[in-house]
Tab-separated table of C-alpha atoms and ligand atoms in Angstrom:
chain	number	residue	atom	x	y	z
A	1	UNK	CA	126.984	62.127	87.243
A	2	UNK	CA	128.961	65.830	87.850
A	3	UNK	CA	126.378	68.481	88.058
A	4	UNK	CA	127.372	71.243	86.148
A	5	UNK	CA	126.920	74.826	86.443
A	6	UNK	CA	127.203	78.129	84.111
A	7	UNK	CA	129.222	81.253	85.394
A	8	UNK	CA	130.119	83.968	83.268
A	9	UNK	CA	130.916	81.907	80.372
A	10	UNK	CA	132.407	79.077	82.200
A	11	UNK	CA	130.742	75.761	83.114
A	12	UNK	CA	132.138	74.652	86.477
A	13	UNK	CA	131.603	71.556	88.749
A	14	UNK	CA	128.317	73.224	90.927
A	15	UNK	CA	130.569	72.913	94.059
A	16	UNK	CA	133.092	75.242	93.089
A	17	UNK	CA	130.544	77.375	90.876
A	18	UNK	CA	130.456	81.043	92.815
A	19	UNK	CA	130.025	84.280	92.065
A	20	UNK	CA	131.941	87.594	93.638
A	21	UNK	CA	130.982	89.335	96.675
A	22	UNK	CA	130.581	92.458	95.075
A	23	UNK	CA	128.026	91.030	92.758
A	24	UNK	CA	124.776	93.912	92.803
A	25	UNK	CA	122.314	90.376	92.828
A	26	UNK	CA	123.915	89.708	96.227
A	27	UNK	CA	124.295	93.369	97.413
A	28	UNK	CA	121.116	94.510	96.322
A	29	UNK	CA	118.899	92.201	94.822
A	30	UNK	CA	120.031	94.061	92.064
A	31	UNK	CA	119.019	91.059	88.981
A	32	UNK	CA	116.236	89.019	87.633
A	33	UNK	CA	116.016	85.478	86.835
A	34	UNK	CA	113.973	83.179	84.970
A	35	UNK	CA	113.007	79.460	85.126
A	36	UNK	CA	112.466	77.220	81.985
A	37	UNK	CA	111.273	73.519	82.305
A	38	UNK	CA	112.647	70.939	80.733
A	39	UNK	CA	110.163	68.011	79.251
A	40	UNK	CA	111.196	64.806	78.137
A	41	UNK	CA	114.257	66.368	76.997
A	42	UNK	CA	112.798	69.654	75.561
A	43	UNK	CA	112.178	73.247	76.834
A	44	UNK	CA	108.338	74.042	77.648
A	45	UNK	CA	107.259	77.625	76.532
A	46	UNK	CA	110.313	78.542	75.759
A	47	UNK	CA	109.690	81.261	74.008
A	48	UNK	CA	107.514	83.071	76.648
A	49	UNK	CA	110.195	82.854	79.378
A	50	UNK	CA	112.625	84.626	76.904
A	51	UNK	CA	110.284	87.243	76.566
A	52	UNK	CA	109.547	87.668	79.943
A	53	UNK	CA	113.205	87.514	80.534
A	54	UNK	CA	113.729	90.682	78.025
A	55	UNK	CA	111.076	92.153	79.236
A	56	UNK	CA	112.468	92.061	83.158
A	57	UNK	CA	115.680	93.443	82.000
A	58	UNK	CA	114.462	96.265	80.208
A	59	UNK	CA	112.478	97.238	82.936
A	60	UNK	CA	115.844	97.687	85.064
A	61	UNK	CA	117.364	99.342	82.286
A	62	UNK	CA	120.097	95.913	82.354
A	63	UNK	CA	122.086	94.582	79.618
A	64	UNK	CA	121.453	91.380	78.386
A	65	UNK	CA	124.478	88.991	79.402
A	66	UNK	CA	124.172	87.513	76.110
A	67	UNK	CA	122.401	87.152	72.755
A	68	UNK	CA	118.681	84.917	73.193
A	69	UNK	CA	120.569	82.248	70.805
A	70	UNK	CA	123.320	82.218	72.992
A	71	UNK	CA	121.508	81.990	75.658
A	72	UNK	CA	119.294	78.484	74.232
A	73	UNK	CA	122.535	77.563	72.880
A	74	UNK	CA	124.414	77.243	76.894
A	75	UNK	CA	121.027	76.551	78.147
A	76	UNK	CA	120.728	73.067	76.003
A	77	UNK	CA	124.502	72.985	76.789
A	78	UNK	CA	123.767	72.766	80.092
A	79	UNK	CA	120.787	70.216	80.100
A	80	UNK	CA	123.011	67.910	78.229
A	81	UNK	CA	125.973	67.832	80.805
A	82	UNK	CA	124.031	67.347	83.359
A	83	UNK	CA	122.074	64.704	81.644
A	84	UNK	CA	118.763	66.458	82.059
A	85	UNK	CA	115.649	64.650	81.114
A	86	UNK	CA	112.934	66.635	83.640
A	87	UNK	CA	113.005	69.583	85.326
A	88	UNK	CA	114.339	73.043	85.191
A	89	UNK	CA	116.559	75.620	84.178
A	90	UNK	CA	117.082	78.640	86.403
A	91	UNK	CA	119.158	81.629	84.884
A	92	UNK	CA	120.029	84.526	87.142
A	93	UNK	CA	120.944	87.983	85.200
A	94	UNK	CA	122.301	90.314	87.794
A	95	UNK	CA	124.320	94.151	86.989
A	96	UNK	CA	127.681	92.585	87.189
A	97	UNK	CA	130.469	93.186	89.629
A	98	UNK	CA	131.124	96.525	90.921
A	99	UNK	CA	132.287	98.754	94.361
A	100	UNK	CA	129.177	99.216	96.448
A	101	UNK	CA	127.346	102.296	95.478
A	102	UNK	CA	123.499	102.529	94.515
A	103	UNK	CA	124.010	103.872	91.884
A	104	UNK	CA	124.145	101.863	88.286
A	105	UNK	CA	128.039	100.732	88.178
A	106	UNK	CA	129.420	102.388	85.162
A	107	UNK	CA	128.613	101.367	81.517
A	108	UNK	CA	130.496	98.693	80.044
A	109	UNK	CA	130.254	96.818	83.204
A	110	UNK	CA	129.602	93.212	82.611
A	111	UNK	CA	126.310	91.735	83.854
A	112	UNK	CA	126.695	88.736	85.617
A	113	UNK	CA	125.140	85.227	84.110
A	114	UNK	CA	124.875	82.290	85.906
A	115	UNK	CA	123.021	79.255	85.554
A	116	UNK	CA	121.948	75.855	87.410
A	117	UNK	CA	120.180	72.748	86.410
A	118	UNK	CA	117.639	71.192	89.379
A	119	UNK	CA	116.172	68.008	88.016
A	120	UNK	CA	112.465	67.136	89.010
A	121	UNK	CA	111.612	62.919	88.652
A	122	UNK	CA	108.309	64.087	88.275
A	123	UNK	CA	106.696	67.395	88.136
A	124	UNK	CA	104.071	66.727	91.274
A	125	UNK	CA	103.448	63.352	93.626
A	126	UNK	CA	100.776	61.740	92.920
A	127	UNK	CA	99.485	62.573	95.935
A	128	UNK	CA	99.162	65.958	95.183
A	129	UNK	CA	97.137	65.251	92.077
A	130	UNK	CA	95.423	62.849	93.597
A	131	UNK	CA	94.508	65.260	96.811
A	132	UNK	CA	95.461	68.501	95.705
A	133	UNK	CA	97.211	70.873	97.815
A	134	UNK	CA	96.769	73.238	100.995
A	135	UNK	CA	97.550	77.035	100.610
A	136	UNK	CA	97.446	79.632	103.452
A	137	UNK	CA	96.216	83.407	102.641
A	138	UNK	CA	99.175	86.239	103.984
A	139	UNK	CA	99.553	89.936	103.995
A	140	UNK	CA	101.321	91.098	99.955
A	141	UNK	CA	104.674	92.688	101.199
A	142	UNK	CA	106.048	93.179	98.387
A	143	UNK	CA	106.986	95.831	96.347
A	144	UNK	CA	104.933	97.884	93.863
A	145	UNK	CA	106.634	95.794	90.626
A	146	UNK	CA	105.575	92.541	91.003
A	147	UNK	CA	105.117	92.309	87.160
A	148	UNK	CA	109.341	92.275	86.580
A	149	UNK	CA	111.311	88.919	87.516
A	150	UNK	CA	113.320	90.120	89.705
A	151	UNK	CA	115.915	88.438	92.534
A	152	UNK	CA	114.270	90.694	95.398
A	153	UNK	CA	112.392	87.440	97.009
A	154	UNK	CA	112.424	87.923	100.485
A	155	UNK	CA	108.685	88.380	101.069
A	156	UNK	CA	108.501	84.940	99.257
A	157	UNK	CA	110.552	83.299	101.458
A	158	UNK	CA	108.722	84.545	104.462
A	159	UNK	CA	105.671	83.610	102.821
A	160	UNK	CA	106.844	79.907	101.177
A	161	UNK	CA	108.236	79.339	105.400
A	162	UNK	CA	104.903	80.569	106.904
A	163	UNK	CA	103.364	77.971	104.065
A	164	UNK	CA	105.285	75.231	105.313
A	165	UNK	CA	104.985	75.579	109.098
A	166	UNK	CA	101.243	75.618	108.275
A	167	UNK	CA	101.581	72.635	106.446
A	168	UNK	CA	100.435	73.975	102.968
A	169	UNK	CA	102.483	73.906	100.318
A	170	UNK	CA	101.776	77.440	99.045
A	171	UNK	CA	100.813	80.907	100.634
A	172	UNK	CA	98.828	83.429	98.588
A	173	UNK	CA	99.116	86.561	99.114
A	174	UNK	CA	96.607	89.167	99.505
A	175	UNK	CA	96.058	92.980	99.067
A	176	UNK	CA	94.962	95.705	101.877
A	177	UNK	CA	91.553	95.332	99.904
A	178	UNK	CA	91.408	91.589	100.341
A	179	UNK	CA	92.068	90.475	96.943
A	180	UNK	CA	94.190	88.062	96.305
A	181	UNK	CA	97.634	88.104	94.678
A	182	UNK	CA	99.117	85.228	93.628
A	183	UNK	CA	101.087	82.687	95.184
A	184	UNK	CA	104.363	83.030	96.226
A	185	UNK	CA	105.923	81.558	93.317
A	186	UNK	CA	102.704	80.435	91.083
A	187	UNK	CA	99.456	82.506	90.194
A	188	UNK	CA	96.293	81.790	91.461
A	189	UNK	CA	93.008	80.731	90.312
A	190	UNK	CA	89.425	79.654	90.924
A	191	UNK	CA	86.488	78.429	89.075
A	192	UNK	CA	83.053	79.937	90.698
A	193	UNK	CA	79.635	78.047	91.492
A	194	UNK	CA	79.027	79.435	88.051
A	195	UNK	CA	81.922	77.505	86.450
A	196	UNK	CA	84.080	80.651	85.173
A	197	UNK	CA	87.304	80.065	85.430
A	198	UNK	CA	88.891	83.516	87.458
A	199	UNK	CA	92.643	84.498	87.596
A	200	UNK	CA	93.941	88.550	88.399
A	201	UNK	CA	94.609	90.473	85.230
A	202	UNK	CA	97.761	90.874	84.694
A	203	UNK	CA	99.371	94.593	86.120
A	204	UNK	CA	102.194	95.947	88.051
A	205	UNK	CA	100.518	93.751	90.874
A	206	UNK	CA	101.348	90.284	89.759
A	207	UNK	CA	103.767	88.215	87.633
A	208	UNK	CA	102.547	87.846	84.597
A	209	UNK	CA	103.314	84.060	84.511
A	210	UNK	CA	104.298	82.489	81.372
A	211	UNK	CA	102.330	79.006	82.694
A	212	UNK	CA	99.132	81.412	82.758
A	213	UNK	CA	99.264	82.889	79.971
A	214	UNK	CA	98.784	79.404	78.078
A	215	UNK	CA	96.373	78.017	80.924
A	216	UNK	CA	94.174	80.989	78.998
A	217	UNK	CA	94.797	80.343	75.637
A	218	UNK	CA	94.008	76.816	76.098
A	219	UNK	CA	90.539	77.332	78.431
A	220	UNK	CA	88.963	79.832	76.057
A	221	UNK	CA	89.754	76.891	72.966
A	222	UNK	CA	88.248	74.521	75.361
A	223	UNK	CA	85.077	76.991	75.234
A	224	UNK	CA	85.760	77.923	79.103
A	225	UNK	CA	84.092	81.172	80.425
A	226	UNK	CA	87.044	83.511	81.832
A	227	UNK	CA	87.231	86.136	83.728
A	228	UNK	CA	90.784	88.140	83.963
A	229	UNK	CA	89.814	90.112	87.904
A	230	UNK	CA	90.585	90.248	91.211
A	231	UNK	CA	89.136	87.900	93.191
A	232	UNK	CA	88.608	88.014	96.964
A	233	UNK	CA	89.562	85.581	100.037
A	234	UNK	CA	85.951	84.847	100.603
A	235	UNK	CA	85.497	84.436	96.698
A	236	UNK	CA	88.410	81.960	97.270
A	237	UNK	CA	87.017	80.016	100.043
A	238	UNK	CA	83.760	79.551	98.335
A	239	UNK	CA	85.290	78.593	95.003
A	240	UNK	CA	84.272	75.644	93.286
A	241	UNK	CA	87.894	74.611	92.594
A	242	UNK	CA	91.280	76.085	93.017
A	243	UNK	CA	94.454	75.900	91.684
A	244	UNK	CA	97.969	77.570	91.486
A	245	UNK	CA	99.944	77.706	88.193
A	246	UNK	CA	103.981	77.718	87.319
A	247	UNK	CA	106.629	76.515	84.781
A	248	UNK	CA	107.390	73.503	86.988
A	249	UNK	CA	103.511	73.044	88.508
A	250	UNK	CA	101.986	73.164	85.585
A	251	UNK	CA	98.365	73.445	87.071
A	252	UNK	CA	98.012	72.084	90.563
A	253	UNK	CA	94.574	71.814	92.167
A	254	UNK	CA	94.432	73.570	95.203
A	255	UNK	CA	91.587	71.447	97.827
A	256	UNK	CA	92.197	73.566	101.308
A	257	UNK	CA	92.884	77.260	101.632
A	258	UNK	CA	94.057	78.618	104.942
A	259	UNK	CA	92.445	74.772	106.240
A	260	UNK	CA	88.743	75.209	104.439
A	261	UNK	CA	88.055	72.803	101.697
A	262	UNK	CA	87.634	74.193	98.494
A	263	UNK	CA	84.604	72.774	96.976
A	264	UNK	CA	83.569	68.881	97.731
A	265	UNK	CA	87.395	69.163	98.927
A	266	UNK	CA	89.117	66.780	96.183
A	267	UNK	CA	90.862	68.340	92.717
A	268	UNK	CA	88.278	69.569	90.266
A	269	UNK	CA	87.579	68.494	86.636
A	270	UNK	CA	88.203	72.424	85.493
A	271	UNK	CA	91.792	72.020	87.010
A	272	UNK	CA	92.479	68.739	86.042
A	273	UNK	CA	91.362	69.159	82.314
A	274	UNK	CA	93.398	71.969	81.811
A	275	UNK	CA	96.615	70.288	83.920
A	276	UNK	CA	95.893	67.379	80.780
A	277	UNK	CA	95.962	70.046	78.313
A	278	UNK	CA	98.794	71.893	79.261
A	279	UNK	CA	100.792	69.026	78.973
A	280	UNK	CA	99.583	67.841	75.854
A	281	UNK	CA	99.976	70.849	74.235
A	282	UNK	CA	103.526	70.997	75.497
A	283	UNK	CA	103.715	67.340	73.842
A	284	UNK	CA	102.286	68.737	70.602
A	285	UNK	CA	104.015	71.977	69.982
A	286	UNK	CA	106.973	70.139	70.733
A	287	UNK	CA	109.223	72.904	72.044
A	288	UNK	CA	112.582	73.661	71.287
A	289	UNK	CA	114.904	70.222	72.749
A	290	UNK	CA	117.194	71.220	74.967
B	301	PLP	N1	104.030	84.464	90.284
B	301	PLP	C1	105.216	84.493	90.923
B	301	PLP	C2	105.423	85.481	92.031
B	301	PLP	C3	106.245	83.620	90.550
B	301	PLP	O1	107.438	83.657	91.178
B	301	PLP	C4	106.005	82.678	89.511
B	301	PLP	C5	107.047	81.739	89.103
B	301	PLP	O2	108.115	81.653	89.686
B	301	PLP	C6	104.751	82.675	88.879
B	301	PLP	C7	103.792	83.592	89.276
B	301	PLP	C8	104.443	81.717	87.751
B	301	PLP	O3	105.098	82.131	86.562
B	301	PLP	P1	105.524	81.048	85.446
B	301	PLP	O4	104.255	80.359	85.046
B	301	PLP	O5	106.090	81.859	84.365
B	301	PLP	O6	106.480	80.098	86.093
């Protein structure tokens, strides 16, 4: 089947779909972006990633391309052309097109909107859940607004290639102080000895993920003791579980950080109760179809 993509109000074949060189997202990093999965056919916490999506903008004082019912309306547009059962939308929101200068191009100038499909046959092997996954702990280079969604990934890439050469699928990152992060593209967790479940509160330090922010509502329903803190690397490696958390992870149980085994070393019932959850409350609230 043609893949499809969205460009300024235009759906082209993905091969031909391109953006200008002037574009600020390519200059400077100058955009934000946002990923919304697609479930048996409809969008999972959709409203949250619209939020957050509002939310980035204003904090770069951009435009929105386009109205938030527009925006579902070429979003669901999208899925369908592409024939999109599973997996993800990604929408990239950068300052438009404009001669190179720092500064913010002038107003009126049109932000740019583009957006892909990736489809996902299933959201993680089973040997993942079956084994869980390896993360390394690196160095947080990043910036000092981690909270906004923005395009500026570099220090993820570094981090996602360090992650791979090490054979782990994900590298968290961690604070002069030793606290960990989050992940490079999911937020991290633990459950202590003591069984409380312990994720960073969210600040200018992390992304606020939208997956997260459900992971809680659903653990404190389930009666779960949380804690919203820093945690350290050593609190990490003595953890009685771990996992990471994102739109297209859901929750993934973490069994080896930087090569130690977390816990008896296989996914833990905290993580996988709350992976069953999430997607049963996905099933129930029955989000928006795409
Ligand atoms: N933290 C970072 C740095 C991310 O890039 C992401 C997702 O891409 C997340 C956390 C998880 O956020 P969400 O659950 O909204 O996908």
């Amino acid at each position: 089947m043609a893949r499809w993509a969205y460009v300024n109000g235009r759906y082209v074949p993905h091969a031909l779909a391109a953006v200008h060189i002037e574009d600020r997202g390519f200059q400077f990093a100058d955009g934000v972006y946002e990923v919304v999965t697609v479930v048996d056919g409809r969008f999972t916490d959709l409203d949250g990633h619209l939020a957050r999506l509002q939310r980035s903008l204003d904090e770069l004082r951009m435009a929105a391309p386009v109205s938030p019912r527009v925006l579902v309306f070429v979003m669901g547009e999208l899925v369908r052309r592409n024939g999109l059962r599973n997996g993800a939308v990604y929408l990239q929101v950068t300052r438009g097109v404009a001669p190179r200068d720092f500064r913010f191009p002038p107003a009126g100038t049109p932000p740019t909107l583009v957006m892909t499909t990736r489809r996902l046959a299933r959201f993680a092997a089973p040997a993942q859940l079956a084994d869980g996954v390896r993360v390394i702990t690196i160095p947080d280079i990043r910036w000092g607004r981690r909270d906004i969604k923005t395009v500026g990934l570099l220090p993820q890439v570094l981090g996602k290639q360090r992650a791979a050469d090490a054979g782990a699928f994900e590298a968290w990152m961690i604070d002069p102080d030793w606290t960990v992060t989050e992940g490079c593209s999911s937020n991290a967790w633990i459950v202590t000895g003591a069984g409380v479940l312990v994720t960073r509160e969210p600040s200018a330090r992390i992304l606020n993920g939208v997956t997260r922010r459900t992971l809680l509502r659903l653990a404190r329903a389930q009666g779960i003791a949380v804690e919203e803190r820093p945690f350290t690397v050593e609190e990490a490696y003595g953890a009685r579980e771990a996992f990471l958390s994102s739109a297209t992870t859901f929750a993934l149980p973490v069994t080896r950080i930087d090569g130690r085994p977390v816990g008896d070393g296989r996914p833990g019932p905290v993580t996988l109760a709350l992976r069953e959850a999430y997607l049963a409350d996905a099933a129930r609230e029955a989000g928006r179809p795409a």
